[in-house]
PDB file of C-alpha atoms and ligand atoms in Angstrom:
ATOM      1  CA  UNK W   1      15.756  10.220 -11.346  1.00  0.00           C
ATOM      2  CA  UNK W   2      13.223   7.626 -10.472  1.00  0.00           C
ATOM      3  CA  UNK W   3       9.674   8.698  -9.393  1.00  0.00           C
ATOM      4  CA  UNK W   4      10.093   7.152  -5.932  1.00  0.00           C
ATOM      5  CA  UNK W   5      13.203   6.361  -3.928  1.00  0.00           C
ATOM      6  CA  UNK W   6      14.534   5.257  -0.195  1.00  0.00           C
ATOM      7  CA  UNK W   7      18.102   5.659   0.129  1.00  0.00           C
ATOM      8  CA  UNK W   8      19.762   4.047   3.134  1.00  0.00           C
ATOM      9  CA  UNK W   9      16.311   3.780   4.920  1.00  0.00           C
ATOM     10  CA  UNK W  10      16.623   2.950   8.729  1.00  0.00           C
ATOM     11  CA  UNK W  11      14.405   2.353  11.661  1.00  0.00           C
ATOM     12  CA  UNK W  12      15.250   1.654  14.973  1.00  0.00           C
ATOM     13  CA  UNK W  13      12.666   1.351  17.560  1.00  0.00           C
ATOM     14  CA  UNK W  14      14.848   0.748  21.234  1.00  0.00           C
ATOM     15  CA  UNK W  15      17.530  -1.533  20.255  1.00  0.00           C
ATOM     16  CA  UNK W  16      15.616  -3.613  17.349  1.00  0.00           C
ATOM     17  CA  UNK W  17      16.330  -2.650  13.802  1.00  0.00           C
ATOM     18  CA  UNK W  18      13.239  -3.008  12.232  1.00  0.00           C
ATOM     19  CA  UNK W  19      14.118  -1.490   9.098  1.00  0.00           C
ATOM     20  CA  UNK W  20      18.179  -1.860   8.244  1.00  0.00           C
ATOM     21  CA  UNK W  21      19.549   0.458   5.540  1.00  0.00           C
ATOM     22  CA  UNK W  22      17.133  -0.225   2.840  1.00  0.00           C
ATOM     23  CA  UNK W  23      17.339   1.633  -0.417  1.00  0.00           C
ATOM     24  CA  UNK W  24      15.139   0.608  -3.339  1.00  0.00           C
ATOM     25  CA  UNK W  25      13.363   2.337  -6.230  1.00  0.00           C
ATOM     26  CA  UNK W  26      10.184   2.129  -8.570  1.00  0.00           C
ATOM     27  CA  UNK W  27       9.616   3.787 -11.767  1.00  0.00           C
ATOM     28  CA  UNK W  28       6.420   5.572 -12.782  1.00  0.00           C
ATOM     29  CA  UNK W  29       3.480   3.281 -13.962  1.00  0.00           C
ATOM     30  CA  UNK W  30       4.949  -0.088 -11.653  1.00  0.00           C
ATOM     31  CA  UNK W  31       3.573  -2.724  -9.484  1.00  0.00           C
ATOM     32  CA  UNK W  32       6.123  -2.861  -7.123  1.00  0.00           C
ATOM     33  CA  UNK W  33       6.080  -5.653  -4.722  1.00  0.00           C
ATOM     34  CA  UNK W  34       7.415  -5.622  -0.971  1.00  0.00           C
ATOM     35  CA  UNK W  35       8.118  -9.119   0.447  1.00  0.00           C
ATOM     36  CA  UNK W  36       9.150 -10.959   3.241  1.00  0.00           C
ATOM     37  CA  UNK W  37       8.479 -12.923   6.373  1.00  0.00           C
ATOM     38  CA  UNK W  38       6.014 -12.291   9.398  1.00  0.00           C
ATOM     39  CA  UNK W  39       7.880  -9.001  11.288  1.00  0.00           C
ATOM     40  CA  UNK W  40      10.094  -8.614   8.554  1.00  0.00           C
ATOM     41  CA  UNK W  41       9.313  -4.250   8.400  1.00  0.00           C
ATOM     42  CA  UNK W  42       7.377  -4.080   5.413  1.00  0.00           C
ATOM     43  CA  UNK W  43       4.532  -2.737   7.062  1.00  0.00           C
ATOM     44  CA  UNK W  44       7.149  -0.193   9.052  1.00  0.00           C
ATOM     45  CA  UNK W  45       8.548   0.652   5.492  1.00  0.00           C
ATOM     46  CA  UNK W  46       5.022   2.133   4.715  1.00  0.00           C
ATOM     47  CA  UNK W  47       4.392   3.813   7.896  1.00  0.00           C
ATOM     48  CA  UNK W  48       8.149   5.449   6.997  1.00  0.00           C
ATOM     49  CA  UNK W  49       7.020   6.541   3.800  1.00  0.00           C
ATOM     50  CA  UNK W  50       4.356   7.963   4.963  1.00  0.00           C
ATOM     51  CA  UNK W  51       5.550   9.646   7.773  1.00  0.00           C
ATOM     52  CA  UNK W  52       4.119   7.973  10.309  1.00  0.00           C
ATOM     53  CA  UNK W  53       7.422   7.498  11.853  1.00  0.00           C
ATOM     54  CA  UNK W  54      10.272   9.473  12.200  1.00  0.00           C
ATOM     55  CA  UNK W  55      12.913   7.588   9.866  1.00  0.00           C
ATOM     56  CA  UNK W  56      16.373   6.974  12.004  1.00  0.00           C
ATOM     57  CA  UNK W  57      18.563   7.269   9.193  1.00  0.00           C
ATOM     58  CA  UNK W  58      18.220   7.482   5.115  1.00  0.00           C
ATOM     59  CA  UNK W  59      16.594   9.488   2.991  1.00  0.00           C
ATOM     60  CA  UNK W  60      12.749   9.273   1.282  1.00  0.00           C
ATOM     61  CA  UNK W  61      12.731  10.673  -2.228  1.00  0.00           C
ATOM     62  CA  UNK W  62       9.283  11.136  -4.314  1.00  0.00           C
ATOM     63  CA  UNK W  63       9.539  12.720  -7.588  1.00  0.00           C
ATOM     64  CA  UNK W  64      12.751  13.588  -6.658  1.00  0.00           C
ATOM     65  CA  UNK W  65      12.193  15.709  -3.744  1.00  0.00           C
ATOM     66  CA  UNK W  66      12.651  14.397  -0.363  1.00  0.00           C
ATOM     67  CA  UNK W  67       9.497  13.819   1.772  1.00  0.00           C
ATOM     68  CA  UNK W  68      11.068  12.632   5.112  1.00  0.00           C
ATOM     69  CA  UNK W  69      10.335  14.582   8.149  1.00  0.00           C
ATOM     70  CA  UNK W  70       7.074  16.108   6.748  1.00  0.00           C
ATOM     71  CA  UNK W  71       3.566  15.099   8.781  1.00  0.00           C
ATOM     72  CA  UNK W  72       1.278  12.866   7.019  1.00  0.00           C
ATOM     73  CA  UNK W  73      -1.138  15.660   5.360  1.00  0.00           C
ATOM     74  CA  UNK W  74       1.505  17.161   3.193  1.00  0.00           C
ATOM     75  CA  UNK W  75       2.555  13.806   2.086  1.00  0.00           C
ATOM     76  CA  UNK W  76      -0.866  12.444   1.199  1.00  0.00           C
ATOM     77  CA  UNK W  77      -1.439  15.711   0.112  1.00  0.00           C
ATOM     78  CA  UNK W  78       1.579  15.652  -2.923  1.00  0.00           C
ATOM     79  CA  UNK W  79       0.412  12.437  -3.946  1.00  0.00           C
ATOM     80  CA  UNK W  80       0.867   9.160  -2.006  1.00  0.00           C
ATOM     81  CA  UNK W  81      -1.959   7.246  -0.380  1.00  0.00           C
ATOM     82  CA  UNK W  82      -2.404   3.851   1.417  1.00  0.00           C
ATOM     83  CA  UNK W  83      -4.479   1.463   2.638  1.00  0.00           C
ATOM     84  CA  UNK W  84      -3.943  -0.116   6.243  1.00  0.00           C
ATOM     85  CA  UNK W  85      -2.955  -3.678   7.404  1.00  0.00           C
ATOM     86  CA  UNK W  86      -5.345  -3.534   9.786  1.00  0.00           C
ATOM     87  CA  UNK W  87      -8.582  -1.720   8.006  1.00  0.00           C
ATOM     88  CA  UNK W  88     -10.379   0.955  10.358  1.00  0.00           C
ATOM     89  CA  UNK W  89     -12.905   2.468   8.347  1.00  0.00           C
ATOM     90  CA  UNK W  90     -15.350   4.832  10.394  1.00  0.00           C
ATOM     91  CA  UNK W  91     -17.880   2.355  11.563  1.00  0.00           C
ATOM     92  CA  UNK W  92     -20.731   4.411  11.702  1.00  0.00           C
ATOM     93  CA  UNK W  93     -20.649   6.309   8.512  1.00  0.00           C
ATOM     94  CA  UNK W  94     -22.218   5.256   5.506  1.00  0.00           C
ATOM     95  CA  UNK W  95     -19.494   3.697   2.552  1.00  0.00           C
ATOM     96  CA  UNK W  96     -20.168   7.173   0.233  1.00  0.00           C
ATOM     97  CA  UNK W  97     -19.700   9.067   3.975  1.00  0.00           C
ATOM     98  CA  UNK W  98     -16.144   7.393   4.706  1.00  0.00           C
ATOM     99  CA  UNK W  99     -14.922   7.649   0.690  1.00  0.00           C
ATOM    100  CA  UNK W 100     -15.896  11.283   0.954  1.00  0.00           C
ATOM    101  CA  UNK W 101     -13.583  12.003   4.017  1.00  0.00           C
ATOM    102  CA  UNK W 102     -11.223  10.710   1.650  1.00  0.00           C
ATOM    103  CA  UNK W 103     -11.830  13.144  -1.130  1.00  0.00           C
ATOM    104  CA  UNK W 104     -11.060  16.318   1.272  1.00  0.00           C
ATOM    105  CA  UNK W 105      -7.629  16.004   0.945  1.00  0.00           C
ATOM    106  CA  UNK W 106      -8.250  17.426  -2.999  1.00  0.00           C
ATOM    107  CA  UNK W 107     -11.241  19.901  -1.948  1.00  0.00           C
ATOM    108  CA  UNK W 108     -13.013  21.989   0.432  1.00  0.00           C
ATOM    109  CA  UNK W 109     -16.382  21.940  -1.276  1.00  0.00           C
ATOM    110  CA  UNK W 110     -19.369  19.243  -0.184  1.00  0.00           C
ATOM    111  CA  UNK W 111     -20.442  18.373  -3.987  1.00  0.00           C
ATOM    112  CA  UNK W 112     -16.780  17.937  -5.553  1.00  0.00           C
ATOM    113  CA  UNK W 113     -15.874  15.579  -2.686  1.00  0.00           C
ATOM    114  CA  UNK W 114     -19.072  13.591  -3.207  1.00  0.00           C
ATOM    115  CA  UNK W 115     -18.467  13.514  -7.206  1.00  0.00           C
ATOM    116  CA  UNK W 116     -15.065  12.189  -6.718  1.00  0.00           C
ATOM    117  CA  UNK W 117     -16.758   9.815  -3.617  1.00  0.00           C
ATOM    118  CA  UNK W 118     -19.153   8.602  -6.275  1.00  0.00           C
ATOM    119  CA  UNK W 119     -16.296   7.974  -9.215  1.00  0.00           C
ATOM    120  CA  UNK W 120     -14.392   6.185  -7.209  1.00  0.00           C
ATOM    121  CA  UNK W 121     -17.400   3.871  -5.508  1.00  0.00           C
ATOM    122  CA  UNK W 122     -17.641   2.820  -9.136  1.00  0.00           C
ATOM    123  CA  UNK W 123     -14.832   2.557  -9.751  1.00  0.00           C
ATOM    124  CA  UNK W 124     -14.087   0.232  -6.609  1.00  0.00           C
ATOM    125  CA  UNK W 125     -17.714  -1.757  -7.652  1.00  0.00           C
ATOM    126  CA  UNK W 126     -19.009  -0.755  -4.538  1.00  0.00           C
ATOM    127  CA  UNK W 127     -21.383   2.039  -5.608  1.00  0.00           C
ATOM    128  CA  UNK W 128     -24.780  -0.221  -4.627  1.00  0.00           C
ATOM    129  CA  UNK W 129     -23.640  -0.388  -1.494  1.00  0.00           C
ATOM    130  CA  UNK W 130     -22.491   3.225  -0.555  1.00  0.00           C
ATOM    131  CA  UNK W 131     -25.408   3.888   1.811  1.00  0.00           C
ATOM    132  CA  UNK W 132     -24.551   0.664   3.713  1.00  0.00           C
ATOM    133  CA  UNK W 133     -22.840   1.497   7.060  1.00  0.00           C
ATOM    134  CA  UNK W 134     -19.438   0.843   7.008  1.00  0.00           C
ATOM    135  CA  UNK W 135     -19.333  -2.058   9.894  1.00  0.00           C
ATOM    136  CA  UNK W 136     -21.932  -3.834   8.090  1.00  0.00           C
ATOM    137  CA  UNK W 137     -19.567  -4.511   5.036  1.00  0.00           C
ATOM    138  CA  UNK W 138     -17.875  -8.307   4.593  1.00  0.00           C
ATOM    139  CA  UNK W 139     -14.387  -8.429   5.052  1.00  0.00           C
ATOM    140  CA  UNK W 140     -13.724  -8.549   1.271  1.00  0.00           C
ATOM    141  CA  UNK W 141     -16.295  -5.023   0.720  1.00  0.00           C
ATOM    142  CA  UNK W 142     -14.071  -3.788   4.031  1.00  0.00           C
ATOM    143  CA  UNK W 143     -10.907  -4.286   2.106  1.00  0.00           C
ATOM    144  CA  UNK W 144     -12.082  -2.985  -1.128  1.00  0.00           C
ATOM    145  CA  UNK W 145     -13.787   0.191   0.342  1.00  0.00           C
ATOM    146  CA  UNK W 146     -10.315   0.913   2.233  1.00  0.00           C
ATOM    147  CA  UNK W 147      -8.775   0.923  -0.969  1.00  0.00           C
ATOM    148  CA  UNK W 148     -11.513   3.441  -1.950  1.00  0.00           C
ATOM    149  CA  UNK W 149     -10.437   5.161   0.534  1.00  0.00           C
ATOM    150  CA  UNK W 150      -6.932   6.020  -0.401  1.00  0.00           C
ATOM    151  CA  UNK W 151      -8.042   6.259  -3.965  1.00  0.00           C
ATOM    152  CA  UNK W 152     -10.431   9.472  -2.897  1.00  0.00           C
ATOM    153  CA  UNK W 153      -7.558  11.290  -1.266  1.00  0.00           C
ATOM    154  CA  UNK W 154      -6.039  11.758  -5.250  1.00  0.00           C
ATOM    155  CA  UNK W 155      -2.931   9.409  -5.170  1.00  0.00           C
ATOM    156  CA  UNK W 156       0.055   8.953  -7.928  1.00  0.00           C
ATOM    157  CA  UNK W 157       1.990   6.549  -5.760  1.00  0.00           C
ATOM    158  CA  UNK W 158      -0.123   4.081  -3.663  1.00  0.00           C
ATOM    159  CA  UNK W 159       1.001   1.654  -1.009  1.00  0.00           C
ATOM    160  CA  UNK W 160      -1.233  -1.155  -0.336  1.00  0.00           C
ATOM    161  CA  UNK W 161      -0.774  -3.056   2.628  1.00  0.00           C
ATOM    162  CA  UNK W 162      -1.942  -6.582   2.866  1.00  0.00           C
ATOM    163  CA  UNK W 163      -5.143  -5.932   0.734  1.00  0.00           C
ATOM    164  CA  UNK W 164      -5.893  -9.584   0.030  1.00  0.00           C
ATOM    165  CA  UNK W 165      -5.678 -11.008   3.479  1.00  0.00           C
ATOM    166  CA  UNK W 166      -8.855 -13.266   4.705  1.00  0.00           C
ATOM    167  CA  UNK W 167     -10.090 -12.985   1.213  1.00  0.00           C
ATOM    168  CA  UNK W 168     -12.180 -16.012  -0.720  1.00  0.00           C
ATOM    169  CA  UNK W 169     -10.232 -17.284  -4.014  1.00  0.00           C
ATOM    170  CA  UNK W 170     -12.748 -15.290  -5.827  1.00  0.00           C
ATOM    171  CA  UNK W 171     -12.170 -12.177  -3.921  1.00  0.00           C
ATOM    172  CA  UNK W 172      -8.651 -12.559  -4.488  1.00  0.00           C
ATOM    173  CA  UNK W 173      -8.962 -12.600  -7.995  1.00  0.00           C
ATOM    174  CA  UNK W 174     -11.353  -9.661  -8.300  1.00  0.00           C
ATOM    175  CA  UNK W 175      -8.851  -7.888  -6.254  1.00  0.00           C
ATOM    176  CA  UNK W 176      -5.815  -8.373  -8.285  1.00  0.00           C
ATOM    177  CA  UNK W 177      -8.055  -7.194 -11.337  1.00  0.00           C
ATOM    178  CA  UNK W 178      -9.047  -4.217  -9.469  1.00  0.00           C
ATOM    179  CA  UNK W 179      -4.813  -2.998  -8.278  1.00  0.00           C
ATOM    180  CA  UNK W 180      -4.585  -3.765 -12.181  1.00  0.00           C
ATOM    181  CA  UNK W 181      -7.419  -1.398 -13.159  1.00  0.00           C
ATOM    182  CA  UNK W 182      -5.611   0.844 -10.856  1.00  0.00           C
ATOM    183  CA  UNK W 183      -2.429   0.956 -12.336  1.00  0.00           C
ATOM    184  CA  UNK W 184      -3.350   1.263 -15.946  1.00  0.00           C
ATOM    185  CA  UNK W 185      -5.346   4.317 -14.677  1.00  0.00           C
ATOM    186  CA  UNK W 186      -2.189   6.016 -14.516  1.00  0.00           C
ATOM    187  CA  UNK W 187      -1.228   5.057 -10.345  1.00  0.00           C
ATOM    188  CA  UNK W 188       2.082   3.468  -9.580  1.00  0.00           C
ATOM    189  CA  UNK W 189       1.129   0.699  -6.626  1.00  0.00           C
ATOM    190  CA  UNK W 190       3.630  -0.642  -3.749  1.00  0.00           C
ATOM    191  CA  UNK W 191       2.458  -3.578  -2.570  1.00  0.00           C
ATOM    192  CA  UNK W 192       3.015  -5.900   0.467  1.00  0.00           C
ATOM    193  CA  UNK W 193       1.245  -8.874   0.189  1.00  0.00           C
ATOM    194  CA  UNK W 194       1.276 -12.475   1.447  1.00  0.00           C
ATOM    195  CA  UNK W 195      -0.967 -14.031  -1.255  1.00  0.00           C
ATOM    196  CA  UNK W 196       1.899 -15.955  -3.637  1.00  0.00           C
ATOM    197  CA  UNK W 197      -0.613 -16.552  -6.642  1.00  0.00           C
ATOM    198  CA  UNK W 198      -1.429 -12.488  -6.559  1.00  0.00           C
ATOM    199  CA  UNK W 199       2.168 -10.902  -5.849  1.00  0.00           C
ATOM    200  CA  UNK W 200       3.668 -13.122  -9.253  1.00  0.00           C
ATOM    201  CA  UNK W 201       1.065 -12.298 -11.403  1.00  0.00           C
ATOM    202  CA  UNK W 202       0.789  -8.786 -10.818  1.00  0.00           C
ATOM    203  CA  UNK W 203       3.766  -7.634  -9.787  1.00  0.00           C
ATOM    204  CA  UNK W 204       6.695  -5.780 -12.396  1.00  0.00           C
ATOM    205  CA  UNK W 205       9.305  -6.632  -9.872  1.00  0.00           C
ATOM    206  CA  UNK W 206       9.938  -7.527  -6.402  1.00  0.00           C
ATOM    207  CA  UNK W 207      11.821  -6.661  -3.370  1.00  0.00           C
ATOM    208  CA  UNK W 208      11.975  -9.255  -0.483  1.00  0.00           C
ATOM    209  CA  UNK W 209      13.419  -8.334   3.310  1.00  0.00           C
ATOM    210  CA  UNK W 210      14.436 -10.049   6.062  1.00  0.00           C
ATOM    211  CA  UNK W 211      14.785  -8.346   9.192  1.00  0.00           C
ATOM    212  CA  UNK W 212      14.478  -5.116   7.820  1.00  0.00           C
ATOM    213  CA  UNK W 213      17.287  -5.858   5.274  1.00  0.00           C
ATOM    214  CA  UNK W 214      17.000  -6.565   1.380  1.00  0.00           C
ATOM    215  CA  UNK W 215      17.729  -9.633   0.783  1.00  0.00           C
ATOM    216  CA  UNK W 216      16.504 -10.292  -3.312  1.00  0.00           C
ATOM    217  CA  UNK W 217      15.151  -8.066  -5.876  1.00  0.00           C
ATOM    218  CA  UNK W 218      14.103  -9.030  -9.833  1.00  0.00           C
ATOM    219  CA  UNK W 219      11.154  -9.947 -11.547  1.00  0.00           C
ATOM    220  CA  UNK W 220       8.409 -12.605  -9.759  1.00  0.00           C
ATOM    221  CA  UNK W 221       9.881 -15.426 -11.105  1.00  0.00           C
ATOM    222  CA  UNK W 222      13.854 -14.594 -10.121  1.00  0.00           C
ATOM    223  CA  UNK W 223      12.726 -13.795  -7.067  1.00  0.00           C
ATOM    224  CA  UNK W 224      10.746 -16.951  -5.911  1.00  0.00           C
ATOM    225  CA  UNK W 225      13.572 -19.599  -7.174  1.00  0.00           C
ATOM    226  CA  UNK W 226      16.222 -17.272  -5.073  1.00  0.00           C
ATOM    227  CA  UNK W 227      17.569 -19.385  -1.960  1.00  0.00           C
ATOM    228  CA  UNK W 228      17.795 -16.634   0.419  1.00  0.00           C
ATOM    229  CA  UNK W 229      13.809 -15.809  -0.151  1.00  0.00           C
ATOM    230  CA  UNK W 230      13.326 -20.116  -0.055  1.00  0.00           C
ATOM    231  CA  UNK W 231      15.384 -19.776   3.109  1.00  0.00           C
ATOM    232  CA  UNK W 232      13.860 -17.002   5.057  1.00  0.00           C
ATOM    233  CA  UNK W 233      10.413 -18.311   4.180  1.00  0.00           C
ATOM    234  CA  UNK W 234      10.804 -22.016   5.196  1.00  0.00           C
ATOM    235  CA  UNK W 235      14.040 -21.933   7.717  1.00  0.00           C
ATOM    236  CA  UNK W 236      17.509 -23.317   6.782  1.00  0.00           C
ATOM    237  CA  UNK W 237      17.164 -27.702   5.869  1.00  0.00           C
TER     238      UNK W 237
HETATM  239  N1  ATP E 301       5.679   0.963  16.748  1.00  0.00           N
HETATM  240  C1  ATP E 301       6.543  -0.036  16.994  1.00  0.00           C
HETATM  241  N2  ATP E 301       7.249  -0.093  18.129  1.00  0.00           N
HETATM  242  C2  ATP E 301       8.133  -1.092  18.356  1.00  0.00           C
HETATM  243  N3  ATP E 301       8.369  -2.106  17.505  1.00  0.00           N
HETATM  244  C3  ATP E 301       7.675  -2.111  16.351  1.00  0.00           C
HETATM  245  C4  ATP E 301       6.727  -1.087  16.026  1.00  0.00           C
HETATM  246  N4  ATP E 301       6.198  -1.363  14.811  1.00  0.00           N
HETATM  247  C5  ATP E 301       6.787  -2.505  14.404  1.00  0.00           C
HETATM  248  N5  ATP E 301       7.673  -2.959  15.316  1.00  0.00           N
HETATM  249  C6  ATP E 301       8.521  -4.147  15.189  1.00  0.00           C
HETATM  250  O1  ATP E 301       9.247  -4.017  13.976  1.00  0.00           O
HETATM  251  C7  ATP E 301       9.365  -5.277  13.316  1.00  0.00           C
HETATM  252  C8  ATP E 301       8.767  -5.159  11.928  1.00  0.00           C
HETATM  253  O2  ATP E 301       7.346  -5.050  12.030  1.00  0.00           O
HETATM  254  P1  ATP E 301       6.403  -4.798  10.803  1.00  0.00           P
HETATM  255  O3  ATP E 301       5.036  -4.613  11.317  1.00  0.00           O
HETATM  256  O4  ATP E 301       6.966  -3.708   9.966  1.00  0.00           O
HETATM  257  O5  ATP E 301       6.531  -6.177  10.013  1.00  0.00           O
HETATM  258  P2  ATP E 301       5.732  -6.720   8.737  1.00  0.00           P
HETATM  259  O6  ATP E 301       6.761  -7.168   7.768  1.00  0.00           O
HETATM  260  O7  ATP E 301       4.718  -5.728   8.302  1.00  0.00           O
HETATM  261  O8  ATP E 301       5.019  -8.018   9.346  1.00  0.00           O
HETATM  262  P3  ATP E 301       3.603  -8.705   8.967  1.00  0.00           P
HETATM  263  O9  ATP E 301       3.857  -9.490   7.704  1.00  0.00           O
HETATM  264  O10 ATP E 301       3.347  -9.618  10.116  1.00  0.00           O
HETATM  265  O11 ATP E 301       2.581  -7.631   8.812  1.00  0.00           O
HETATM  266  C9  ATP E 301       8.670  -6.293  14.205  1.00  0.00           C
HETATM  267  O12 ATP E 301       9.648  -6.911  14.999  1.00  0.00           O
HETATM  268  C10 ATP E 301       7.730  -5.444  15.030  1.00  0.00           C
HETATM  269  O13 ATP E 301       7.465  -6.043  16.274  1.00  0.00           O
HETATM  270 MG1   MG E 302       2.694  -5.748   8.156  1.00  0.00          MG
END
C-alpha cells in the first residue's frame, strides 16, 4: 500500500479533459514532483486531491483509504494541506493572526493555536515579522507565510503549488532549503513547480503531464533527458 495514491484520476470540465486517467503514487517521507506545461492540470490535480472538485472518474487513496467525495475540512483535517497558486492570505490580519487560522483545524483553544502559530513562524523564519499585516509582506514573505499556512493546519502529506514563482535567486534557494527542512521533519511534499534548478535538486522523483495525461515518470535526471517532456516543453523541431 503506498501512503498516497490516484488511480485512474479524471476531470472533465464541459468537453475539455483537464485531467485524463492519471494514476500515480508517492511513498511516505518523498518529494514528489508534478510537471508539465502551462494548462497542463497540475494545479486541477491538487484542487482534486483536495476536494475542491468533484473528480469525474478514478479513485483518491491516502493511507489507503479513499478520500474522494469528502469536503475539504475532513480532508485537511486527516492530514493533507496546501498552499495556493495564487496566494490569498487575509490581508488585514497580522502574519501570527492568518498562521493561527491555520492552527484551528488541530484545536479549539486560543493559546494552543497561537503556540503552534508561533512554532511554525519559526519555523518558516518569519517569526520577526508576525505582527506585520499580511498585505504588507514581499512576494517572497507572501509565499513563505502561505506555506506557514498549510503547515499550521497539522499536515502529513503537503501539496505545494508553485511556491517559487516571482522569487529572487536567493529566495529560491532559501525556499528549496525550507520544503527540505520540511520533509526531513517527517512531511511527505507534492510539488508543482516551474523553477528547473529547484524541482532536480529536490525532488525524489518526478511525474510530468501533458494535457492532463502522464507522459514520463523517474528520477530528475531520467525525466529531463526524456523526449516526450523535451517535446511538450519546447514543441515538436
Ligand atoms: N474551474 C475550471 N473550469 C474550467 N476549466 C478549468 C478550470 N480549472 C482549470 N481549467 C482548465 O483545465 C486545464 C488545466 O488547468 P490547470 O490550472 O490545472 O493547469 P496547470 O498545469 O496548473 O497550469 P499552470 O502551470 O499555468 O498553473 C486548463 O485548460 C484550464 O483552462
Ligand atoms: Mg497551476
Amino acid at each position: 500500500m503506498s501512503f498516497f495514491e490516484t488511480r485512474h484520476l479524471t476531470k472533465h470540465f464541459g468537453g475539455l479533459t483537464a485531467v485524463n486517467d492519471l494514476s500515480f503514487q508517492v511513498e511516505k517521507g518523498e518529494i514528489y514532483g508534478l510537471i508539465g506545461p502551462n494548462g497542463s492540470g497540475k494545479t486541477t490535480v491538487f484542487n482534486l486531491i483536495t476536494g475542491y472538485h468533484p473528480v469525474s472518474a478514478g479513485e483518491i487513496l491516502f493511507r489507503g483509504a479513499p478520500i474522494n467525495g469528502l469536503p475539504t475540512w475532513k480532508i485537511c483535517k486527516l492530514g493533507v494541506g496546501r498552499t495556493f497558486q495564487v496566494v490569498k492570505p487575509l490581508r488585514r490580519m497580522s502574519v501570527l493572526e492568518n498562521v493561527m487560522t491555520s492552527a484551528f483545524n488541530r484545536t479549539g483553544k486560543k493559546s494552543e493555536a497561537m503556540d503552534k502559530a508561533m512554532e511554525v513562524l519559526e519555523f518558516c523564519e518569519l517569526l520577526k515579522k508576525k505582527d506585520y499585516p499580511a498585505k504588507g509582506l514581499t512576494i517572497g514573505d507572501r509565499k513563505r507565510l502561505e506555506i506557514g499556512r498549510a503547515l499550521a493546519t497539522g499536515p502529513e502529506l503537503l501539496l505545494l503549488d508553485e511556491t517559487m514563482a516571482g522569487l529572487t535567486p536567493q529566495e529560491q534557494t532559501a525556499g528549496a532549503e525550507l520544503i527540505r527542512k520540511i520533509r526531513d521533519s517527517g512531511i511527505t511534499i507534492i510539488i508543482v513547480e516551474h523553477i528547473m534548478h529547484v524541482i532536480m535538486n529536490i525532488c525524489d522523483r518526478l511525474l510530468c503531464i501533458n494535457y492532463g495525461q502522464d507522459i514520463a515518470r523517474g528520477t530528475p535526471v531520467e525525466v529531463a533527458n526524456d523526449h516526450a517532456v523535451i517535446e511538450a516543453y519546447l514543441g515538436k523541431e
